[in-house]
mmCIF file with all atom_site columns, C-alpha atoms in Angstrom:
data_model
loop_
_atom_site.group_PDB
_atom_site.id
_atom_site.type_symbol
_atom_site.label_atom_id
_atom_site.label_alt_id
_atom_site.label_comp_id
_atom_site.label_asym_id
_atom_site.label_entity_id
_atom_site.label_seq_id
_atom_site.pdbx_PDB_ins_code
_atom_site.Cartn_x
_atom_site.Cartn_y
_atom_site.Cartn_z
_atom_site.occupancy
_atom_site.B_iso_or_equiv
_atom_site.pdbx_formal_charge
_atom_site.auth_seq_id
_atom_site.auth_comp_id
_atom_site.auth_asym_id
_atom_site.auth_atom_id
_atom_site.pdbx_PDB_model_num
ATOM 1   C CA . UNK A 1 1   ? 54.697 122.311 97.503  1.00 60.00 ? 1   UNK A CA 1
ATOM 2   C CA . UNK A 1 2   ? 55.964 125.596 97.176  1.00 69.00 ? 2   UNK A CA 1
ATOM 3   C CA . UNK A 1 3   ? 56.344 128.080 100.397 1.00 65.00 ? 3   UNK A CA 1
ATOM 4   C CA . UNK A 1 4   ? 54.015 130.451 98.566  1.00 68.00 ? 4   UNK A CA 1
ATOM 5   C CA . UNK A 1 5   ? 50.882 127.167 98.651  1.00 70.00 ? 5   UNK A CA 1
ATOM 6   C CA . UNK A 1 6   ? 51.960 125.986 101.919 1.00 67.00 ? 6   UNK A CA 1
ATOM 7   C CA . UNK A 1 7   ? 52.136 129.207 103.751 1.00 59.00 ? 7   UNK A CA 1
ATOM 8   C CA . UNK A 1 8   ? 50.833 132.311 102.218 1.00 77.00 ? 8   UNK A CA 1
ATOM 9   C CA . UNK A 1 9   ? 47.786 131.111 99.675  1.00 70.00 ? 9   UNK A CA 1
ATOM 10  C CA . UNK A 1 10  ? 45.937 129.343 102.833 1.00 72.00 ? 10  UNK A CA 1
ATOM 11  C CA . UNK A 1 11  ? 45.788 132.880 104.849 1.00 74.00 ? 11  UNK A CA 1
ATOM 12  C CA . UNK A 1 12  ? 45.586 134.653 101.196 1.00 76.00 ? 12  UNK A CA 1
ATOM 13  C CA . UNK A 1 13  ? 42.452 132.243 100.790 1.00 76.00 ? 13  UNK A CA 1
ATOM 14  C CA . UNK A 1 14  ? 40.858 133.217 104.032 1.00 76.00 ? 14  UNK A CA 1
ATOM 15  C CA . UNK A 1 15  ? 41.276 136.828 103.692 1.00 80.00 ? 15  UNK A CA 1
ATOM 16  C CA . UNK A 1 16  ? 39.329 136.895 100.155 1.00 77.00 ? 16  UNK A CA 1
ATOM 17  C CA . UNK A 1 17  ? 36.781 134.943 101.025 1.00 82.00 ? 17  UNK A CA 1
ATOM 18  C CA . UNK A 1 18  ? 35.465 136.554 103.790 1.00 82.00 ? 18  UNK A CA 1
ATOM 19  C CA . UNK A 1 19  ? 33.709 139.369 101.607 1.00 86.00 ? 19  UNK A CA 1
ATOM 20  C CA . UNK A 1 20  ? 30.120 140.591 101.847 1.00 89.00 ? 20  UNK A CA 1
ATOM 21  C CA . UNK A 1 21  ? 29.765 138.565 98.623  1.00 91.00 ? 21  UNK A CA 1
ATOM 22  C CA . UNK A 1 22  ? 30.362 135.363 99.560  1.00 92.00 ? 22  UNK A CA 1
ATOM 23  C CA . UNK A 1 23  ? 29.074 135.779 102.701 1.00 94.00 ? 23  UNK A CA 1
ATOM 24  C CA . UNK A 1 24  ? 25.739 136.657 101.033 1.00 95.00 ? 24  UNK A CA 1
ATOM 25  C CA . UNK A 1 25  ? 25.605 133.666 99.157  1.00 96.00 ? 25  UNK A CA 1
ATOM 26  C CA . UNK A 1 26  ? 27.086 131.284 101.811 1.00 96.00 ? 26  UNK A CA 1
ATOM 27  C CA . UNK A 1 27  ? 23.593 132.834 104.235 1.00 96.00 ? 27  UNK A CA 1
ATOM 28  C CA . UNK A 1 28  ? 21.701 131.539 101.523 1.00 97.00 ? 28  UNK A CA 1
ATOM 29  C CA . UNK A 1 29  ? 22.720 128.262 100.294 1.00 98.00 ? 29  UNK A CA 1
ATOM 30  C CA . UNK A 1 30  ? 24.872 126.668 103.632 1.00 98.00 ? 30  UNK A CA 1
ATOM 31  C CA . UNK A 1 31  ? 21.362 126.729 105.976 1.00 98.00 ? 31  UNK A CA 1
ATOM 32  C CA . UNK A 1 32  ? 19.409 124.088 103.644 1.00 98.00 ? 32  UNK A CA 1
ATOM 33  C CA . UNK A 1 33  ? 22.175 121.618 104.836 1.00 98.00 ? 33  UNK A CA 1
ATOM 34  C CA . UNK A 1 34  ? 20.537 118.632 106.964 1.00 98.00 ? 34  UNK A CA 1
ATOM 35  C CA . UNK A 1 35  ? 21.225 115.248 108.235 1.00 98.00 ? 35  UNK A CA 1
ATOM 36  C CA . UNK A 1 36  ? 24.879 114.051 107.826 1.00 98.00 ? 36  UNK A CA 1
ATOM 37  C CA . UNK A 1 37  ? 26.759 116.654 105.721 1.00 98.00 ? 37  UNK A CA 1
ATOM 38  C CA . UNK A 1 38  ? 29.978 116.499 103.841 1.00 98.00 ? 38  UNK A CA 1
ATOM 39  C CA . UNK A 1 39  ? 31.424 119.631 102.751 1.00 98.00 ? 39  UNK A CA 1
ATOM 40  C CA . UNK A 1 40  ? 33.844 119.494 100.089 1.00 98.00 ? 40  UNK A CA 1
ATOM 41  C CA . UNK A 1 41  ? 36.759 122.317 100.441 1.00 96.00 ? 41  UNK A CA 1
ATOM 42  C CA . UNK A 1 42  ? 36.027 123.312 103.958 1.00 97.00 ? 42  UNK A CA 1
ATOM 43  C CA . UNK A 1 43  ? 38.951 125.674 104.130 1.00 93.00 ? 43  UNK A CA 1
ATOM 44  C CA . UNK A 1 44  ? 39.409 127.550 106.908 1.00 93.00 ? 44  UNK A CA 1
ATOM 45  C CA . UNK A 1 45  ? 35.831 126.813 107.675 1.00 96.00 ? 45  UNK A CA 1
ATOM 46  C CA . UNK A 1 46  ? 34.211 129.959 106.967 1.00 96.00 ? 46  UNK A CA 1
ATOM 47  C CA . UNK A 1 47  ? 31.049 128.216 106.000 1.00 97.00 ? 47  UNK A CA 1
ATOM 48  C CA . UNK A 1 48  ? 30.570 126.824 109.771 1.00 97.00 ? 48  UNK A CA 1
ATOM 49  C CA . UNK A 1 49  ? 28.625 129.046 111.246 1.00 96.00 ? 49  UNK A CA 1
ATOM 50  C CA . UNK A 1 50  ? 25.692 129.047 108.883 1.00 97.00 ? 50  UNK A CA 1
ATOM 51  C CA . UNK A 1 51  ? 24.750 125.340 109.417 1.00 98.00 ? 51  UNK A CA 1
ATOM 52  C CA . UNK A 1 52  ? 21.609 124.983 111.021 1.00 95.00 ? 52  UNK A CA 1
ATOM 53  C CA . UNK A 1 53  ? 20.059 123.055 114.036 1.00 94.00 ? 53  UNK A CA 1
ATOM 54  C CA . UNK A 1 54  ? 18.766 120.344 111.047 1.00 97.00 ? 54  UNK A CA 1
ATOM 55  C CA . UNK A 1 55  ? 22.742 119.279 111.088 1.00 98.00 ? 55  UNK A CA 1
ATOM 56  C CA . UNK A 1 56  ? 23.134 116.428 112.774 1.00 98.00 ? 56  UNK A CA 1
ATOM 57  C CA . UNK A 1 57  ? 26.808 115.686 111.864 1.00 98.00 ? 57  UNK A CA 1
ATOM 58  C CA . UNK A 1 58  ? 29.828 117.316 109.533 1.00 98.00 ? 58  UNK A CA 1
ATOM 59  C CA . UNK A 1 59  ? 32.721 116.268 107.499 1.00 98.00 ? 59  UNK A CA 1
ATOM 60  C CA . UNK A 1 60  ? 35.062 118.957 106.585 1.00 98.00 ? 60  UNK A CA 1
ATOM 61  C CA . UNK A 1 61  ? 37.089 117.519 103.339 1.00 98.00 ? 61  UNK A CA 1
ATOM 62  C CA . UNK A 1 62  ? 39.833 119.815 102.092 1.00 96.00 ? 62  UNK A CA 1
ATOM 63  C CA . UNK A 1 63  ? 43.581 119.079 100.839 1.00 93.00 ? 63  UNK A CA 1
ATOM 64  C CA . UNK A 1 64  ? 45.456 121.557 102.773 1.00 92.00 ? 64  UNK A CA 1
ATOM 65  C CA . UNK A 1 65  ? 46.625 120.739 106.246 1.00 92.00 ? 65  UNK A CA 1
ATOM 66  C CA . UNK A 1 66  ? 46.971 124.787 107.164 1.00 91.00 ? 66  UNK A CA 1
ATOM 67  C CA . UNK A 1 67  ? 43.314 125.666 105.642 1.00 93.00 ? 67  UNK A CA 1
ATOM 68  C CA . UNK A 1 68  ? 42.140 122.694 108.179 1.00 95.00 ? 68  UNK A CA 1
ATOM 69  C CA . UNK A 1 69  ? 44.103 124.555 110.910 1.00 94.00 ? 69  UNK A CA 1
ATOM 70  C CA . UNK A 1 70  ? 42.048 127.255 110.827 1.00 93.00 ? 70  UNK A CA 1
ATOM 71  C CA . UNK A 1 71  ? 38.930 125.496 110.761 1.00 96.00 ? 71  UNK A CA 1
ATOM 72  C CA . UNK A 1 72  ? 39.566 123.466 113.777 1.00 96.00 ? 72  UNK A CA 1
ATOM 73  C CA . UNK A 1 73  ? 39.518 126.533 115.968 1.00 95.00 ? 73  UNK A CA 1
ATOM 74  C CA . UNK A 1 74  ? 36.506 128.181 114.327 1.00 95.00 ? 74  UNK A CA 1
ATOM 75  C CA . UNK A 1 75  ? 34.974 124.263 115.146 1.00 96.00 ? 75  UNK A CA 1
ATOM 76  C CA . UNK A 1 76  ? 35.143 124.831 118.706 1.00 94.00 ? 76  UNK A CA 1
ATOM 77  C CA . UNK A 1 77  ? 32.300 127.279 118.785 1.00 92.00 ? 77  UNK A CA 1
ATOM 78  C CA . UNK A 1 78  ? 30.071 124.438 116.872 1.00 95.00 ? 78  UNK A CA 1
ATOM 79  C CA . UNK A 1 79  ? 27.395 122.535 118.803 1.00 93.00 ? 79  UNK A CA 1
ATOM 80  C CA . UNK A 1 80  ? 27.297 119.441 116.311 1.00 97.00 ? 80  UNK A CA 1
ATOM 81  C CA . UNK A 1 81  ? 30.393 116.809 115.694 1.00 97.00 ? 81  UNK A CA 1
ATOM 82  C CA . UNK A 1 82  ? 33.189 117.762 113.044 1.00 98.00 ? 82  UNK A CA 1
ATOM 83  C CA . UNK A 1 83  ? 34.821 115.586 111.426 1.00 98.00 ? 83  UNK A CA 1
ATOM 84  C CA . UNK A 1 84  ? 37.972 116.891 109.299 1.00 98.00 ? 84  UNK A CA 1
ATOM 85  C CA . UNK A 1 85  ? 39.642 115.044 106.303 1.00 98.00 ? 85  UNK A CA 1
ATOM 86  C CA . UNK A 1 86  ? 42.746 115.713 104.877 1.00 96.00 ? 86  UNK A CA 1
ATOM 87  C CA . UNK A 1 87  ? 41.662 114.644 101.031 1.00 95.00 ? 87  UNK A CA 1
ATOM 88  C CA . UNK A 1 88  ? 41.038 115.533 97.729  1.00 94.00 ? 88  UNK A CA 1
ATOM 89  C CA . UNK A 1 89  ? 37.501 115.579 96.367  1.00 96.00 ? 89  UNK A CA 1
ATOM 90  C CA . UNK A 1 90  ? 38.493 113.024 93.541  1.00 97.00 ? 90  UNK A CA 1
ATOM 91  C CA . UNK A 1 91  ? 39.112 110.576 96.788  1.00 95.00 ? 91  UNK A CA 1
ATOM 92  C CA . UNK A 1 92  ? 36.296 110.896 99.015  1.00 98.00 ? 92  UNK A CA 1
ATOM 93  C CA . UNK A 1 93  ? 37.347 108.444 101.991 1.00 97.00 ? 93  UNK A CA 1
ATOM 94  C CA . UNK A 1 94  ? 33.209 107.568 103.356 1.00 98.00 ? 94  UNK A CA 1
ATOM 95  C CA . UNK A 1 95  ? 31.281 104.925 102.282 1.00 97.00 ? 95  UNK A CA 1
ATOM 96  C CA . UNK A 1 96  ? 28.693 104.831 99.514  1.00 97.00 ? 96  UNK A CA 1
ATOM 97  C CA . UNK A 1 97  ? 25.508 106.639 100.511 1.00 97.00 ? 97  UNK A CA 1
ATOM 98  C CA . UNK A 1 98  ? 26.335 107.670 104.127 1.00 98.00 ? 98  UNK A CA 1
ATOM 99  C CA . UNK A 1 99  ? 25.706 111.557 104.167 1.00 98.00 ? 99  UNK A CA 1
ATOM 100 C CA . UNK A 1 100 ? 22.363 113.458 103.284 1.00 98.00 ? 100 UNK A CA 1
ATOM 101 C CA . UNK A 1 101 ? 23.822 116.512 102.125 1.00 98.00 ? 101 UNK A CA 1
ATOM 102 C CA . UNK A 1 102 ? 27.208 117.583 100.337 1.00 98.00 ? 102 UNK A CA 1
ATOM 103 C CA . UNK A 1 103 ? 28.065 121.524 100.243 1.00 98.00 ? 103 UNK A CA 1
ATOM 104 C CA . UNK A 1 104 ? 30.719 122.843 97.858  1.00 98.00 ? 104 UNK A CA 1
ATOM 105 C CA . UNK A 1 105 ? 30.998 126.843 97.898  1.00 97.00 ? 105 UNK A CA 1
ATOM 106 C CA . UNK A 1 106 ? 33.663 128.112 95.847  1.00 96.00 ? 106 UNK A CA 1
ATOM 107 C CA . UNK A 1 107 ? 35.756 125.124 95.485  1.00 96.00 ? 107 UNK A CA 1
ATOM 108 C CA . UNK A 1 108 ? 34.910 123.049 92.279  1.00 97.00 ? 108 UNK A CA 1
ATOM 109 C CA . UNK A 1 109 ? 36.975 125.966 90.376  1.00 96.00 ? 109 UNK A CA 1
ATOM 110 C CA . UNK A 1 110 ? 40.076 124.520 91.730  1.00 95.00 ? 110 UNK A CA 1
ATOM 111 C CA . UNK A 1 111 ? 39.904 120.817 92.060  1.00 97.00 ? 111 UNK A CA 1
ATOM 112 C CA . UNK A 1 112 ? 42.086 119.389 88.760  1.00 96.00 ? 112 UNK A CA 1
ATOM 113 C CA . UNK A 1 113 ? 39.315 116.738 88.335  1.00 97.00 ? 113 UNK A CA 1
ATOM 114 C CA . UNK A 1 114 ? 35.883 118.341 88.766  1.00 98.00 ? 114 UNK A CA 1
ATOM 115 C CA . UNK A 1 115 ? 33.659 115.891 87.246  1.00 98.00 ? 115 UNK A CA 1
ATOM 116 C CA . UNK A 1 116 ? 35.240 112.427 89.177  1.00 98.00 ? 116 UNK A CA 1
ATOM 117 C CA . UNK A 1 117 ? 34.789 114.884 92.473  1.00 98.00 ? 117 UNK A CA 1
ATOM 118 C CA . UNK A 1 118 ? 31.240 115.322 91.892  1.00 98.00 ? 118 UNK A CA 1
ATOM 119 C CA . UNK A 1 119 ? 31.287 111.613 90.978  1.00 98.00 ? 119 UNK A CA 1
ATOM 120 C CA . UNK A 1 120 ? 32.368 111.069 94.219  1.00 98.00 ? 120 UNK A CA 1
ATOM 121 C CA . UNK A 1 121 ? 29.748 113.531 95.580  1.00 98.00 ? 121 UNK A CA 1
ATOM 122 C CA . UNK A 1 122 ? 27.189 111.357 94.082  1.00 98.00 ? 122 UNK A CA 1
ATOM 123 C CA . UNK A 1 123 ? 28.284 108.195 95.548  1.00 97.00 ? 123 UNK A CA 1
ATOM 124 C CA . UNK A 1 124 ? 28.425 109.060 98.796  1.00 98.00 ? 124 UNK A CA 1
ATOM 125 C CA . UNK A 1 125 ? 25.410 110.754 98.681  1.00 98.00 ? 125 UNK A CA 1
ATOM 126 C CA . UNK A 1 126 ? 21.896 108.743 100.014 1.00 96.00 ? 126 UNK A CA 1
ATOM 127 C CA . UNK A 1 127 ? 19.949 108.245 96.773  1.00 92.00 ? 127 UNK A CA 1
ATOM 128 C CA . UNK A 1 128 ? 17.498 111.015 97.757  1.00 93.00 ? 128 UNK A CA 1
ATOM 129 C CA . UNK A 1 129 ? 20.413 113.165 99.093  1.00 97.00 ? 129 UNK A CA 1
ATOM 130 C CA . UNK A 1 130 ? 21.354 116.763 97.650  1.00 98.00 ? 130 UNK A CA 1
ATOM 131 C CA . UNK A 1 131 ? 23.927 118.673 96.613  1.00 98.00 ? 131 UNK A CA 1
ATOM 132 C CA . UNK A 1 132 ? 24.174 122.202 97.848  1.00 98.00 ? 132 UNK A CA 1
ATOM 133 C CA . UNK A 1 133 ? 26.620 124.514 95.323  1.00 98.00 ? 133 UNK A CA 1
ATOM 134 C CA . UNK A 1 134 ? 27.696 127.949 95.106  1.00 98.00 ? 134 UNK A CA 1
ATOM 135 C CA . UNK A 1 135 ? 30.412 128.451 92.218  1.00 98.00 ? 135 UNK A CA 1
ATOM 136 C CA . UNK A 1 136 ? 32.001 130.678 90.201  1.00 97.00 ? 136 UNK A CA 1
ATOM 137 C CA . UNK A 1 137 ? 32.605 129.975 86.668  1.00 98.00 ? 137 UNK A CA 1
ATOM 138 C CA . UNK A 1 138 ? 32.108 130.280 82.875  1.00 98.00 ? 138 UNK A CA 1
ATOM 139 C CA . UNK A 1 139 ? 29.981 133.732 81.873  1.00 98.00 ? 139 UNK A CA 1
ATOM 140 C CA . UNK A 1 140 ? 27.502 133.611 78.964  1.00 98.00 ? 140 UNK A CA 1
ATOM 141 C CA . UNK A 1 141 ? 28.553 136.289 77.214  1.00 98.00 ? 141 UNK A CA 1
ATOM 142 C CA . UNK A 1 142 ? 31.384 135.987 74.549  1.00 98.00 ? 142 UNK A CA 1
ATOM 143 C CA . UNK A 1 143 ? 33.198 139.376 75.484  1.00 98.00 ? 143 UNK A CA 1
ATOM 144 C CA . UNK A 1 144 ? 33.745 137.967 79.341  1.00 98.00 ? 144 UNK A CA 1
ATOM 145 C CA . UNK A 1 145 ? 34.177 134.454 78.280  1.00 98.00 ? 145 UNK A CA 1
ATOM 146 C CA . UNK A 1 146 ? 37.660 135.949 75.979  1.00 98.00 ? 146 UNK A CA 1
ATOM 147 C CA . UNK A 1 147 ? 38.656 137.633 79.293  1.00 97.00 ? 147 UNK A CA 1
ATOM 148 C CA . UNK A 1 148 ? 38.253 134.719 81.156  1.00 98.00 ? 148 UNK A CA 1
ATOM 149 C CA . UNK A 1 149 ? 40.108 132.462 79.036  1.00 97.00 ? 149 UNK A CA 1
ATOM 150 C CA . UNK A 1 150 ? 43.047 134.752 78.552  1.00 97.00 ? 150 UNK A CA 1
ATOM 151 C CA . UNK A 1 151 ? 43.089 135.368 82.057  1.00 97.00 ? 151 UNK A CA 1
ATOM 152 C CA . UNK A 1 152 ? 42.866 131.737 83.521  1.00 97.00 ? 152 UNK A CA 1
ATOM 153 C CA . UNK A 1 153 ? 46.616 130.501 82.990  1.00 95.00 ? 153 UNK A CA 1
ATOM 154 C CA . UNK A 1 154 ? 48.115 133.189 84.966  1.00 93.00 ? 154 UNK A CA 1
ATOM 155 C CA . UNK A 1 155 ? 45.410 133.590 87.532  1.00 92.00 ? 155 UNK A CA 1
ATOM 156 C CA . UNK A 1 156 ? 45.152 129.520 88.052  1.00 89.00 ? 156 UNK A CA 1
ATOM 157 C CA . UNK A 1 157 ? 48.667 129.789 89.190  1.00 87.00 ? 157 UNK A CA 1
ATOM 158 C CA . UNK A 1 158 ? 48.594 132.604 91.590  1.00 84.00 ? 158 UNK A CA 1
ATOM 159 C CA . UNK A 1 159 ? 44.928 131.391 93.089  1.00 87.00 ? 159 UNK A CA 1
ATOM 160 C CA . UNK A 1 160 ? 45.624 127.851 94.163  1.00 84.00 ? 160 UNK A CA 1
ATOM 161 C CA . UNK A 1 161 ? 44.345 126.214 90.763  1.00 89.00 ? 161 UNK A CA 1
ATOM 162 C CA . UNK A 1 162 ? 41.403 128.327 90.584  1.00 93.00 ? 162 UNK A CA 1
ATOM 163 C CA . UNK A 1 163 ? 40.213 128.583 87.538  1.00 97.00 ? 163 UNK A CA 1
ATOM 164 C CA . UNK A 1 164 ? 37.592 130.996 85.798  1.00 97.00 ? 164 UNK A CA 1
ATOM 165 C CA . UNK A 1 165 ? 36.460 129.218 82.496  1.00 97.00 ? 165 UNK A CA 1
ATOM 166 C CA . UNK A 1 166 ? 34.147 125.872 84.083  1.00 98.00 ? 166 UNK A CA 1
ATOM 167 C CA . UNK A 1 167 ? 30.264 125.945 83.630  1.00 98.00 ? 167 UNK A CA 1
ATOM 168 C CA . UNK A 1 168 ? 29.716 124.789 86.670  1.00 98.00 ? 168 UNK A CA 1
ATOM 169 C CA . UNK A 1 169 ? 26.191 123.352 85.548  1.00 98.00 ? 169 UNK A CA 1
ATOM 170 C CA . UNK A 1 170 ? 27.165 121.089 82.625  1.00 98.00 ? 170 UNK A CA 1
ATOM 171 C CA . UNK A 1 171 ? 30.129 119.438 84.950  1.00 98.00 ? 171 UNK A CA 1
ATOM 172 C CA . UNK A 1 172 ? 27.232 118.984 87.726  1.00 98.00 ? 172 UNK A CA 1
ATOM 173 C CA . UNK A 1 173 ? 25.016 117.161 85.178  1.00 98.00 ? 173 UNK A CA 1
ATOM 174 C CA . UNK A 1 174 ? 27.701 115.219 83.621  1.00 97.00 ? 174 UNK A CA 1
ATOM 175 C CA . UNK A 1 175 ? 28.518 113.558 86.885  1.00 97.00 ? 175 UNK A CA 1
ATOM 176 C CA . UNK A 1 176 ? 25.065 112.006 87.074  1.00 97.00 ? 176 UNK A CA 1
ATOM 177 C CA . UNK A 1 177 ? 23.314 114.806 89.059  1.00 98.00 ? 177 UNK A CA 1
ATOM 178 C CA . UNK A 1 178 ? 20.013 116.058 87.908  1.00 97.00 ? 178 UNK A CA 1
ATOM 179 C CA . UNK A 1 179 ? 19.713 120.207 88.864  1.00 98.00 ? 179 UNK A CA 1
ATOM 180 C CA . UNK A 1 180 ? 16.659 120.769 91.074  1.00 97.00 ? 180 UNK A CA 1
ATOM 181 C CA . UNK A 1 181 ? 17.074 124.045 91.506  1.00 98.00 ? 181 UNK A CA 1
ATOM 182 C CA . UNK A 1 182 ? 19.923 126.668 89.626  1.00 98.00 ? 182 UNK A CA 1
ATOM 183 C CA . UNK A 1 183 ? 20.452 130.379 89.893  1.00 98.00 ? 183 UNK A CA 1
ATOM 184 C CA . UNK A 1 184 ? 23.045 132.136 87.570  1.00 98.00 ? 184 UNK A CA 1
ATOM 185 C CA . UNK A 1 185 ? 24.018 136.014 88.056  1.00 98.00 ? 185 UNK A CA 1
ATOM 186 C CA . UNK A 1 186 ? 27.072 138.325 88.453  1.00 97.00 ? 186 UNK A CA 1
ATOM 187 C CA . UNK A 1 187 ? 28.119 138.977 92.141  1.00 96.00 ? 187 UNK A CA 1
ATOM 188 C CA . UNK A 1 188 ? 29.649 142.182 92.841  1.00 94.00 ? 188 UNK A CA 1
ATOM 189 C CA . UNK A 1 189 ? 32.850 142.553 91.217  1.00 92.00 ? 189 UNK A CA 1
ATOM 190 C CA . UNK A 1 190 ? 35.026 141.972 88.086  1.00 94.00 ? 190 UNK A CA 1
ATOM 191 C CA . UNK A 1 191 ? 33.088 140.190 85.345  1.00 96.00 ? 191 UNK A CA 1
ATOM 192 C CA . UNK A 1 192 ? 35.687 137.530 84.495  1.00 96.00 ? 192 UNK A CA 1
ATOM 193 C CA . UNK A 1 193 ? 35.602 136.436 88.351  1.00 94.00 ? 193 UNK A CA 1
ATOM 194 C CA . UNK A 1 194 ? 32.003 137.337 89.504  1.00 96.00 ? 194 UNK A CA 1
ATOM 195 C CA . UNK A 1 195 ? 29.981 135.026 87.437  1.00 98.00 ? 195 UNK A CA 1
ATOM 196 C CA . UNK A 1 196 ? 28.243 132.681 90.116  1.00 98.00 ? 196 UNK A CA 1
ATOM 197 C CA . UNK A 1 197 ? 26.045 129.549 89.477  1.00 98.00 ? 197 UNK A CA 1
ATOM 198 C CA . UNK A 1 198 ? 24.165 128.499 93.202  1.00 98.00 ? 198 UNK A CA 1
ATOM 199 C CA . UNK A 1 199 ? 21.501 125.817 93.575  1.00 98.00 ? 199 UNK A CA 1
ATOM 200 C CA . UNK A 1 200 ? 20.381 122.397 94.360  1.00 98.00 ? 200 UNK A CA 1
ATOM 201 C CA . UNK A 1 201 ? 20.798 118.963 92.474  1.00 98.00 ? 201 UNK A CA 1
ATOM 202 C CA . UNK A 1 202 ? 20.223 115.555 93.329  1.00 97.00 ? 202 UNK A CA 1
ATOM 203 C CA . UNK A 1 203 ? 21.419 112.214 92.200  1.00 96.00 ? 203 UNK A CA 1
ATOM 204 C CA . UNK A 1 204 ? 20.052 111.499 88.760  1.00 93.00 ? 204 UNK A CA 1
ATOM 205 C CA . UNK A 1 205 ? 17.747 108.237 88.541  1.00 78.00 ? 205 UNK A CA 1
ATOM 206 C CA . UNK A 1 206 ? 19.462 105.560 86.504  1.00 68.00 ? 206 UNK A CA 1
ATOM 207 C CA . UNK A 1 207 ? 17.913 105.080 83.128  1.00 54.00 ? 207 UNK A CA 1
ATOM 208 C CA . UNK A 1 208 ? 15.159 101.989 83.252  1.00 47.00 ? 208 UNK A CA 1
#
């Protein structure tokens, strides 16, 4: 891991994700979590203040030890127990069907294998559990898509592997989820970076 990735990028991510638009989506999505919750890409813990009284326990997963140090400091003000897991989303160290809610915000863009990570999320969810998500990704307009494809290699290099061109609803469905609620729109900001997919999904029933 380079000096930039280890020491500079985590602090840049923490600062960048404090913006008003990200906070607006957090305030809409995160309070819906209930029961035992797994947050994928907990990062520096910016979602923690938005969890409501319906949460009994939180598992916060992130591969960055530096971001988890920041998250642990924020966790001191949280009433429910939190276990931090220094792992990638493709290999979640939890048993099958042990969580009620999975939360992912601005995380699927940077996971190397997002479908495998989503399959892991489905595995650890109870059959009636829910996936709550707010992610940026591929825009619907061809003109914006062209910019996303052009910018993606350079953007990913400086933004911790973040991808601008992932169609998040298709990825979620490909991993075996049924989307129960989906809203898409441009948030405030440059259009190649600001097309948001937010909503709720559930594990799809196996074919009969």
